[in-house]
Amino acid sequence: KLGRQKIFYGDSRIFGPGEWGNTGRWTWDALKVSYKKGENFIDVFAGGTKIHDPEKISIPFDKTEFWGGGIYSHVEIPKVLSVEPFYAYKTEGSADYSKQLNFNRHWAGLRLFNNDFHRFVFDLTLVKEFGSDNGKRVDAYGYFVKAGYQFNFIPAKPILSLRESYASGGKKTDDKIYSFEPAYGAQDKYYGLMNITSWSNLDDREIVLELFPIKNMWVE
């Protein structure tokens, strides 16, 4: 697929459409190559993220905010779990304000999840960030973990779970950059704060109750 497109996967923490806002966040001008067999797939893509200017037409691949790309894959282990390895790369784009930046950031990680393992629910994302930014090495990480149980024998079939969203932080005076920065996502999930807080310098713990009172209705 070649052209303007949204690229998002999984729980949107690594690659998300970024639609929580008046203009959205992540729209790509990219080339994406996909291979799929059954429920398993692997996608490889590269391109640029477009700038948001409501008064100008954005020519494809011109005046990008960032250049980059990634790999995202999904492997099903039947009745056990789903495994999603991923990699992302980001550097400065071609827009005037982006050219003043100087960085090369990489993210590599893994997501493991199952929404119904004998009524247990679990979801784990681990991601390591590395690279350089203005001469400083990047050494950061983040994780998201969820563990819960669904009570199917109770009306509304509630799921009670514990969650934690963590992203490392640091100080400007550190010799390395320890503050985790989201790749092309993390503006779609609500870390208990209606997304006022992004997945960066974050340690957020939650107790969550989900209810399904009628068909096609979900209450959290």
PDB file of C-alpha atoms in Angstrom:
ATOM      1  CA  LYS A   1       0.000   0.000   0.000  1.00  0.00           C
ATOM      2  CA  LEU A   2       1.496   3.330  -1.072  1.00  0.00           C
ATOM      3  CA  GLY A   3       0.133   6.705  -0.041  1.00  0.00           C
ATOM      4  CA  ARG A   4      -1.584   8.515   2.800  1.00  0.00           C
ATOM      5  CA  GLN A   5      -2.797   6.153   5.488  1.00  0.00           C
ATOM      6  CA  LYS A   6      -3.289   5.480   9.162  1.00  0.00           C
ATOM      7  CA  ILE A   7      -0.955   2.886  10.650  1.00  0.00           C
ATOM      8  CA  PHE A   8      -1.939   1.423  14.003  1.00  0.00           C
ATOM      9  CA  TYR A   9      -1.755  -1.917  15.778  1.00  0.00           C
ATOM     10  CA  GLY A  10      -2.547  -3.723  18.989  1.00  0.00           C
ATOM     11  CA  ASP A  11      -3.515  -1.426  21.834  1.00  0.00           C
ATOM     12  CA  SER A  12      -2.230   1.711  20.011  1.00  0.00           C
ATOM     13  CA  ARG A  13       0.567   2.361  22.500  1.00  0.00           C
ATOM     14  CA  ILE A  14       3.361   1.863  19.959  1.00  0.00           C
ATOM     15  CA  PHE A  15       1.583   2.601  16.673  1.00  0.00           C
ATOM     16  CA  GLY A  16      -1.740   4.417  16.989  1.00  0.00           C
ATOM     17  CA  PRO A  17      -4.013   6.592  14.847  1.00  0.00           C
ATOM     18  CA  GLY A  18      -3.788   9.375  17.432  1.00  0.00           C
ATOM     19  CA  GLU A  19      -7.357  10.532  16.987  1.00  0.00           C
ATOM     20  CA  TRP A  20      -7.748  11.960  20.483  1.00  0.00           C
ATOM     21  CA  GLY A  21      -7.573  15.650  19.576  1.00  0.00           C
ATOM     22  CA  ASN A  22      -9.010  18.237  17.210  1.00  0.00           C
ATOM     23  CA  THR A  23      -6.637  17.364  14.340  1.00  0.00           C
ATOM     24  CA  GLY A  24      -5.579  13.847  15.188  1.00  0.00           C
ATOM     25  CA  ARG A  25      -1.914  12.984  15.536  1.00  0.00           C
ATOM     26  CA  TRP A  26      -0.425  10.315  13.282  1.00  0.00           C
ATOM     27  CA  THR A  27      -1.173  10.265   9.562  1.00  0.00           C
ATOM     28  CA  TRP A  28       1.445   8.632   7.341  1.00  0.00           C
ATOM     29  CA  ASP A  29       2.616   9.094   3.787  1.00  0.00           C
ATOM     30  CA  ALA A  30       4.192   5.679   3.542  1.00  0.00           C
ATOM     31  CA  LEU A  31       4.839   2.436   1.726  1.00  0.00           C
ATOM     32  CA  LYS A  32       3.563  -0.600   3.644  1.00  0.00           C
ATOM     33  CA  VAL A  33       4.194  -4.215   2.657  1.00  0.00           C
ATOM     34  CA  SER A  34       2.129  -6.887   4.404  1.00  0.00           C
ATOM     35  CA  TYR A  35       2.147 -10.667   4.578  1.00  0.00           C
ATOM     36  CA  LYS A  36      -0.703 -12.543   6.249  1.00  0.00           C
ATOM     37  CA  LYS A  37      -1.446 -16.212   6.805  1.00  0.00           C
ATOM     38  CA  GLY A  38      -4.524 -16.981   8.861  1.00  0.00           C
ATOM     39  CA  GLU A  39      -4.436 -14.870  12.012  1.00  0.00           C
ATOM     40  CA  ASN A  40      -0.674 -14.372  11.735  1.00  0.00           C
ATOM     41  CA  PHE A  41       0.858 -11.402   9.909  1.00  0.00           C
ATOM     42  CA  ILE A  42       3.923  -9.228   9.527  1.00  0.00           C
ATOM     43  CA  ASP A  43       3.929  -5.627   8.260  1.00  0.00           C
ATOM     44  CA  VAL A  44       6.966  -3.581   7.211  1.00  0.00           C
ATOM     45  CA  PHE A  45       6.572   0.115   6.409  1.00  0.00           C
ATOM     46  CA  ALA A  46       8.535   3.317   5.909  1.00  0.00           C
ATOM     47  CA  GLY A  47       7.703   6.932   5.138  1.00  0.00           C
ATOM     48  CA  GLY A  48       6.915  10.191   6.866  1.00  0.00           C
ATOM     49  CA  THR A  49       4.262  11.548   9.214  1.00  0.00           C
ATOM     50  CA  LYS A  50       2.466  14.543   7.738  1.00  0.00           C
ATOM     51  CA  ILE A  51       2.306  17.961   9.385  1.00  0.00           C
ATOM     52  CA  HIS A  52      -1.036  19.485  10.374  1.00  0.00           C
ATOM     53  CA  ASP A  53      -1.741  22.727   8.552  1.00  0.00           C
ATOM     54  CA  PRO A  54      -5.474  23.441   8.031  1.00  0.00           C
ATOM     55  CA  GLU A  55      -4.795  26.157   5.428  1.00  0.00           C
ATOM     56  CA  LYS A  56      -2.424  24.312   3.094  1.00  0.00           C
ATOM     57  CA  ILE A  57      -2.676  21.195   0.969  1.00  0.00           C
ATOM     58  CA  SER A  58      -0.111  18.651   2.101  1.00  0.00           C
ATOM     59  CA  ILE A  59       1.703  17.150  -0.874  1.00  0.00           C
ATOM     60  CA  PRO A  60       2.522  13.477  -0.185  1.00  0.00           C
ATOM     61  CA  PHE A  61       6.022  12.909   1.219  1.00  0.00           C
ATOM     62  CA  ASP A  62       6.601  16.690   1.408  1.00  0.00           C
ATOM     63  CA  LYS A  63       7.053  18.670   4.651  1.00  0.00           C
ATOM     64  CA  THR A  64       6.946  15.721   6.982  1.00  0.00           C
ATOM     65  CA  GLU A  65       7.126  16.086  10.744  1.00  0.00           C
ATOM     66  CA  PHE A  66       9.160  12.877  11.100  1.00  0.00           C
ATOM     67  CA  TRP A  67      10.743  10.265   8.850  1.00  0.00           C
ATOM     68  CA  GLY A  68      10.686   6.710  10.044  1.00  0.00           C
ATOM     69  CA  GLY A  69       9.046   3.341   9.861  1.00  0.00           C
ATOM     70  CA  GLY A  70       8.721   0.044  11.582  1.00  0.00           C
ATOM     71  CA  ILE A  71       7.932  -3.637  11.694  1.00  0.00           C
ATOM     72  CA  TYR A  72       4.916  -5.121  13.447  1.00  0.00           C
ATOM     73  CA  SER A  73       4.003  -8.787  13.605  1.00  0.00           C
ATOM     74  CA  HIS A  74       1.331 -10.958  15.182  1.00  0.00           C
ATOM     75  CA  VAL A  75       1.656 -14.666  15.989  1.00  0.00           C
ATOM     76  CA  GLU A  76      -1.164 -16.736  17.475  1.00  0.00           C
ATOM     77  CA  ILE A  77      -0.408 -19.599  19.857  1.00  0.00           C
ATOM     78  CA  PRO A  78      -3.888 -21.179  19.860  1.00  0.00           C
ATOM     79  CA  LYS A  79      -5.689 -21.223  23.220  1.00  0.00           C
ATOM     80  CA  VAL A  80      -2.616 -19.846  24.992  1.00  0.00           C
ATOM     81  CA  LEU A  81      -1.695 -16.294  23.932  1.00  0.00           C
ATOM     82  CA  SER A  82      -0.924 -13.871  21.118  1.00  0.00           C
ATOM     83  CA  VAL A  83       2.628 -12.615  20.597  1.00  0.00           C
ATOM     84  CA  GLU A  84       3.388  -9.291  18.862  1.00  0.00           C
ATOM     85  CA  PRO A  85       7.079  -8.377  18.359  1.00  0.00           C
ATOM     86  CA  PHE A  86       7.674  -4.860  16.985  1.00  0.00           C
ATOM     87  CA  TYR A  87      10.312  -2.309  16.058  1.00  0.00           C
ATOM     88  CA  ALA A  88      10.034   1.427  15.297  1.00  0.00           C
ATOM     89  CA  TYR A  89      12.428   4.092  14.045  1.00  0.00           C
ATOM     90  CA  LYS A  90      12.012   7.893  14.038  1.00  0.00           C
ATOM     91  CA  THR A  91      14.166  10.841  12.972  1.00  0.00           C
ATOM     92  CA  GLU A  92      13.593  14.508  12.064  1.00  0.00           C
ATOM     93  CA  GLY A  93      11.406  15.302   9.055  1.00  0.00           C
ATOM     94  CA  SER A  94      11.613  17.793   6.209  1.00  0.00           C
ATOM     95  CA  ALA A  95       9.405  20.583   7.623  1.00  0.00           C
ATOM     96  CA  ASP A  96      11.302  23.735   8.585  1.00  0.00           C
ATOM     97  CA  TYR A  97      10.821  23.311  12.334  1.00  0.00           C
ATOM     98  CA  SER A  98      11.716  19.603  12.116  1.00  0.00           C
ATOM     99  CA  LYS A  99      14.999  20.252  10.298  1.00  0.00           C
ATOM    100  CA  GLN A 100      16.260  22.030  13.410  1.00  0.00           C
ATOM    101  CA  LEU A 101      16.047  18.767  15.366  1.00  0.00           C
ATOM    102  CA  ASN A 102      18.815  16.176  15.436  1.00  0.00           C
ATOM    103  CA  PHE A 103      17.900  12.719  16.695  1.00  0.00           C
ATOM    104  CA  ASN A 104      17.690   9.040  15.822  1.00  0.00           C
ATOM    105  CA  ARG A 105      15.401   7.085  18.128  1.00  0.00           C
ATOM    106  CA  HIS A 106      14.628   3.360  18.065  1.00  0.00           C
ATOM    107  CA  TRP A 107      12.073   1.231  19.901  1.00  0.00           C
ATOM    108  CA  ALA A 108      12.088  -2.565  20.148  1.00  0.00           C
ATOM    109  CA  GLY A 109       9.677  -4.622  22.144  1.00  0.00           C
ATOM    110  CA  LEU A 110       7.072  -7.304  22.580  1.00  0.00           C
ATOM    111  CA  ARG A 111       3.411  -7.584  23.466  1.00  0.00           C
ATOM    112  CA  LEU A 112       1.855 -10.740  24.995  1.00  0.00           C
ATOM    113  CA  PHE A 113      -1.881 -10.972  25.638  1.00  0.00           C
ATOM    114  CA  ASN A 114      -4.989 -13.119  25.932  1.00  0.00           C
ATOM    115  CA  ASN A 115      -8.442 -11.713  26.649  1.00  0.00           C
ATOM    116  CA  ASP A 116      -9.922 -15.078  27.642  1.00  0.00           C
ATOM    117  CA  PHE A 117      -7.542 -17.632  29.109  1.00  0.00           C
ATOM    118  CA  HIS A 118      -9.980 -19.752  31.122  1.00  0.00           C
ATOM    119  CA  ARG A 119     -11.674 -16.474  32.153  1.00  0.00           C
ATOM    120  CA  PHE A 120      -8.354 -14.855  33.068  1.00  0.00           C
ATOM    121  CA  VAL A 121      -7.310 -11.716  31.179  1.00  0.00           C
ATOM    122  CA  PHE A 122      -3.709 -10.608  30.757  1.00  0.00           C
ATOM    123  CA  ASP A 123      -1.850  -8.081  28.643  1.00  0.00           C
ATOM    124  CA  LEU A 124       1.865  -7.239  28.824  1.00  0.00           C
ATOM    125  CA  THR A 125       3.853  -4.779  26.699  1.00  0.00           C
ATOM    126  CA  LEU A 126       7.606  -4.300  27.176  1.00  0.00           C
ATOM    127  CA  VAL A 127       9.552  -1.781  25.089  1.00  0.00           C
ATOM    128  CA  LYS A 128      13.155  -0.567  25.102  1.00  0.00           C
ATOM    129  CA  GLU A 129      14.066   2.807  23.584  1.00  0.00           C
ATOM    130  CA  PHE A 130      17.598   3.581  22.403  1.00  0.00           C
ATOM    131  CA  GLY A 131      19.478   5.858  20.000  1.00  0.00           C
ATOM    132  CA  SER A 132      20.709   9.439  20.265  1.00  0.00           C
ATOM    133  CA  ASP A 133      19.252  12.934  20.582  1.00  0.00           C
ATOM    134  CA  ASN A 134      21.383  16.085  20.206  1.00  0.00           C
ATOM    135  CA  GLY A 135      24.553  14.183  21.036  1.00  0.00           C
ATOM    136  CA  LYS A 136      23.161  12.345  24.053  1.00  0.00           C
ATOM    137  CA  ARG A 137      22.531   8.608  24.146  1.00  0.00           C
ATOM    138  CA  VAL A 138      18.947   7.485  24.754  1.00  0.00           C
ATOM    139  CA  ASP A 139      18.507   4.746  27.352  1.00  0.00           C
ATOM    140  CA  ALA A 140      14.838   4.452  28.305  1.00  0.00           C
ATOM    141  CA  TYR A 141      12.076   1.897  28.663  1.00  0.00           C
ATOM    142  CA  GLY A 142       8.376   1.490  29.283  1.00  0.00           C
ATOM    143  CA  TYR A 143       5.895  -1.229  30.099  1.00  0.00           C
ATOM    144  CA  PHE A 144       2.190  -1.823  30.436  1.00  0.00           C
ATOM    145  CA  VAL A 145       0.761  -4.733  32.401  1.00  0.00           C
ATOM    146  CA  LYS A 146      -2.830  -5.822  32.963  1.00  0.00           C
ATOM    147  CA  ALA A 147      -4.099  -8.855  34.879  1.00  0.00           C
ATOM    148  CA  GLY A 148      -7.709  -9.656  35.633  1.00  0.00           C
ATOM    149  CA  TYR A 149     -10.573 -12.123  35.723  1.00  0.00           C
ATOM    150  CA  GLN A 150     -13.998 -12.160  34.056  1.00  0.00           C
ATOM    151  CA  PHE A 151     -16.959 -13.288  36.142  1.00  0.00           C
ATOM    152  CA  ASN A 152     -19.136 -14.811  33.425  1.00  0.00           C
ATOM    153  CA  PHE A 153     -21.650 -16.199  35.943  1.00  0.00           C
ATOM    154  CA  ILE A 154     -22.625 -12.677  37.148  1.00  0.00           C
ATOM    155  CA  PRO A 155     -24.982 -10.371  35.194  1.00  0.00           C
ATOM    156  CA  ALA A 156     -23.088  -7.940  32.929  1.00  0.00           C
ATOM    157  CA  LYS A 157     -20.122 -10.368  32.995  1.00  0.00           C
ATOM    158  CA  PRO A 158     -17.760  -7.977  34.794  1.00  0.00           C
ATOM    159  CA  ILE A 159     -13.982  -7.992  34.359  1.00  0.00           C
ATOM    160  CA  LEU A 160     -12.019  -6.866  37.407  1.00  0.00           C
ATOM    161  CA  SER A 161      -8.365  -6.109  36.680  1.00  0.00           C
ATOM    162  CA  LEU A 162      -5.228  -4.393  37.913  1.00  0.00           C
ATOM    163  CA  ARG A 163      -3.190  -2.265  35.464  1.00  0.00           C
ATOM    164  CA  GLU A 164       0.048  -0.374  35.520  1.00  0.00           C
ATOM    165  CA  SER A 165       1.499   1.949  32.870  1.00  0.00           C
ATOM    166  CA  TYR A 166       5.130   2.836  33.436  1.00  0.00           C
ATOM    167  CA  ALA A 167       7.595   4.938  31.424  1.00  0.00           C
ATOM    168  CA  SER A 168      11.062   5.820  32.669  1.00  0.00           C
ATOM    169  CA  GLY A 169      12.048   9.389  33.434  1.00  0.00           C
ATOM    170  CA  GLY A 170      15.160  11.450  34.035  1.00  0.00           C
ATOM    171  CA  LYS A 171      16.660  14.913  34.403  1.00  0.00           C
ATOM    172  CA  LYS A 172      18.035  17.297  31.788  1.00  0.00           C
ATOM    173  CA  THR A 173      21.350  17.236  33.653  1.00  0.00           C
ATOM    174  CA  ASP A 174      21.760  13.445  33.220  1.00  0.00           C
ATOM    175  CA  ASP A 175      24.589  12.268  30.954  1.00  0.00           C
ATOM    176  CA  LYS A 176      22.051  10.077  29.118  1.00  0.00           C
ATOM    177  CA  ILE A 177      18.385  10.562  28.206  1.00  0.00           C
ATOM    178  CA  TYR A 178      16.419   8.285  30.504  1.00  0.00           C
ATOM    179  CA  SER A 179      12.983   9.755  29.733  1.00  0.00           C
ATOM    180  CA  PHE A 180      10.926   7.405  27.608  1.00  0.00           C
ATOM    181  CA  GLU A 181       9.299   9.038  24.588  1.00  0.00           C
ATOM    182  CA  PRO A 182       6.369   7.382  22.780  1.00  0.00           C
ATOM    183  CA  ALA A 183       7.036   6.216  19.221  1.00  0.00           C
ATOM    184  CA  TYR A 184       3.984   6.727  16.956  1.00  0.00           C
ATOM    185  CA  GLY A 185       1.248   5.981  19.456  1.00  0.00           C
ATOM    186  CA  ALA A 186       0.287   6.456  23.080  1.00  0.00           C
ATOM    187  CA  GLN A 187      -2.086   9.320  22.299  1.00  0.00           C
ATOM    188  CA  ASP A 188      -5.085   7.004  22.083  1.00  0.00           C
ATOM    189  CA  LYS A 189      -5.139   5.274  25.457  1.00  0.00           C
ATOM    190  CA  TYR A 190      -6.408   6.888  28.633  1.00  0.00           C
ATOM    191  CA  TYR A 191      -4.070   6.333  31.555  1.00  0.00           C
ATOM    192  CA  GLY A 192      -6.666   7.198  34.144  1.00  0.00           C
ATOM    193  CA  LEU A 193      -6.351  10.889  33.265  1.00  0.00           C
ATOM    194  CA  MET A 194      -8.386  11.291  30.036  1.00  0.00           C
ATOM    195  CA  ASN A 195      -5.105  11.290  28.102  1.00  0.00           C
ATOM    196  CA  ILE A 196      -3.898  14.569  29.600  1.00  0.00           C
ATOM    197  CA  THR A 197      -0.826  12.493  30.412  1.00  0.00           C
ATOM    198  CA  SER A 198       1.036  10.656  27.639  1.00  0.00           C
ATOM    199  CA  TRP A 199       3.121   7.507  28.016  1.00  0.00           C
ATOM    200  CA  SER A 200       6.242   9.356  29.216  1.00  0.00           C
ATOM    201  CA  ASN A 201       7.657   9.984  32.720  1.00  0.00           C
ATOM    202  CA  LEU A 202       4.679   8.004  33.945  1.00  0.00           C
ATOM    203  CA  ASP A 203       3.872   5.610  36.777  1.00  0.00           C
ATOM    204  CA  ASP A 204       0.121   5.077  36.752  1.00  0.00           C
ATOM    205  CA  ARG A 205      -1.648   2.309  38.700  1.00  0.00           C
ATOM    206  CA  GLU A 206      -5.315   1.472  38.263  1.00  0.00           C
ATOM    207  CA  ILE A 207      -8.031  -0.834  39.541  1.00  0.00           C
ATOM    208  CA  VAL A 208     -10.505  -1.238  36.694  1.00  0.00           C
ATOM    209  CA  LEU A 209     -14.000  -2.679  36.558  1.00  0.00           C
ATOM    210  CA  GLU A 210     -15.463  -3.360  33.101  1.00  0.00           C
ATOM    211  CA  LEU A 211     -19.159  -4.173  32.594  1.00  0.00           C
ATOM    212  CA  PHE A 212     -21.106  -5.454  29.581  1.00  0.00           C
ATOM    213  CA  PRO A 213     -24.756  -4.819  30.582  1.00  0.00           C
ATOM    214  CA  ILE A 214     -26.289  -5.255  27.097  1.00  0.00           C
ATOM    215  CA  LYS A 215     -25.107  -6.248  23.641  1.00  0.00           C
ATOM    216  CA  ASN A 216     -22.685  -3.752  22.050  1.00  0.00           C
ATOM    217  CA  MET A 217     -22.313  -1.767  25.291  1.00  0.00           C
ATOM    218  CA  TRP A 218     -19.148  -1.542  27.378  1.00  0.00           C
ATOM    219  CA  VAL A 219     -18.814   0.371  30.655  1.00  0.00           C
ATOM    220  CA  GLU A 220     -15.490   0.986  32.392  1.00  0.00           C
TER     221      GLU A 220
END
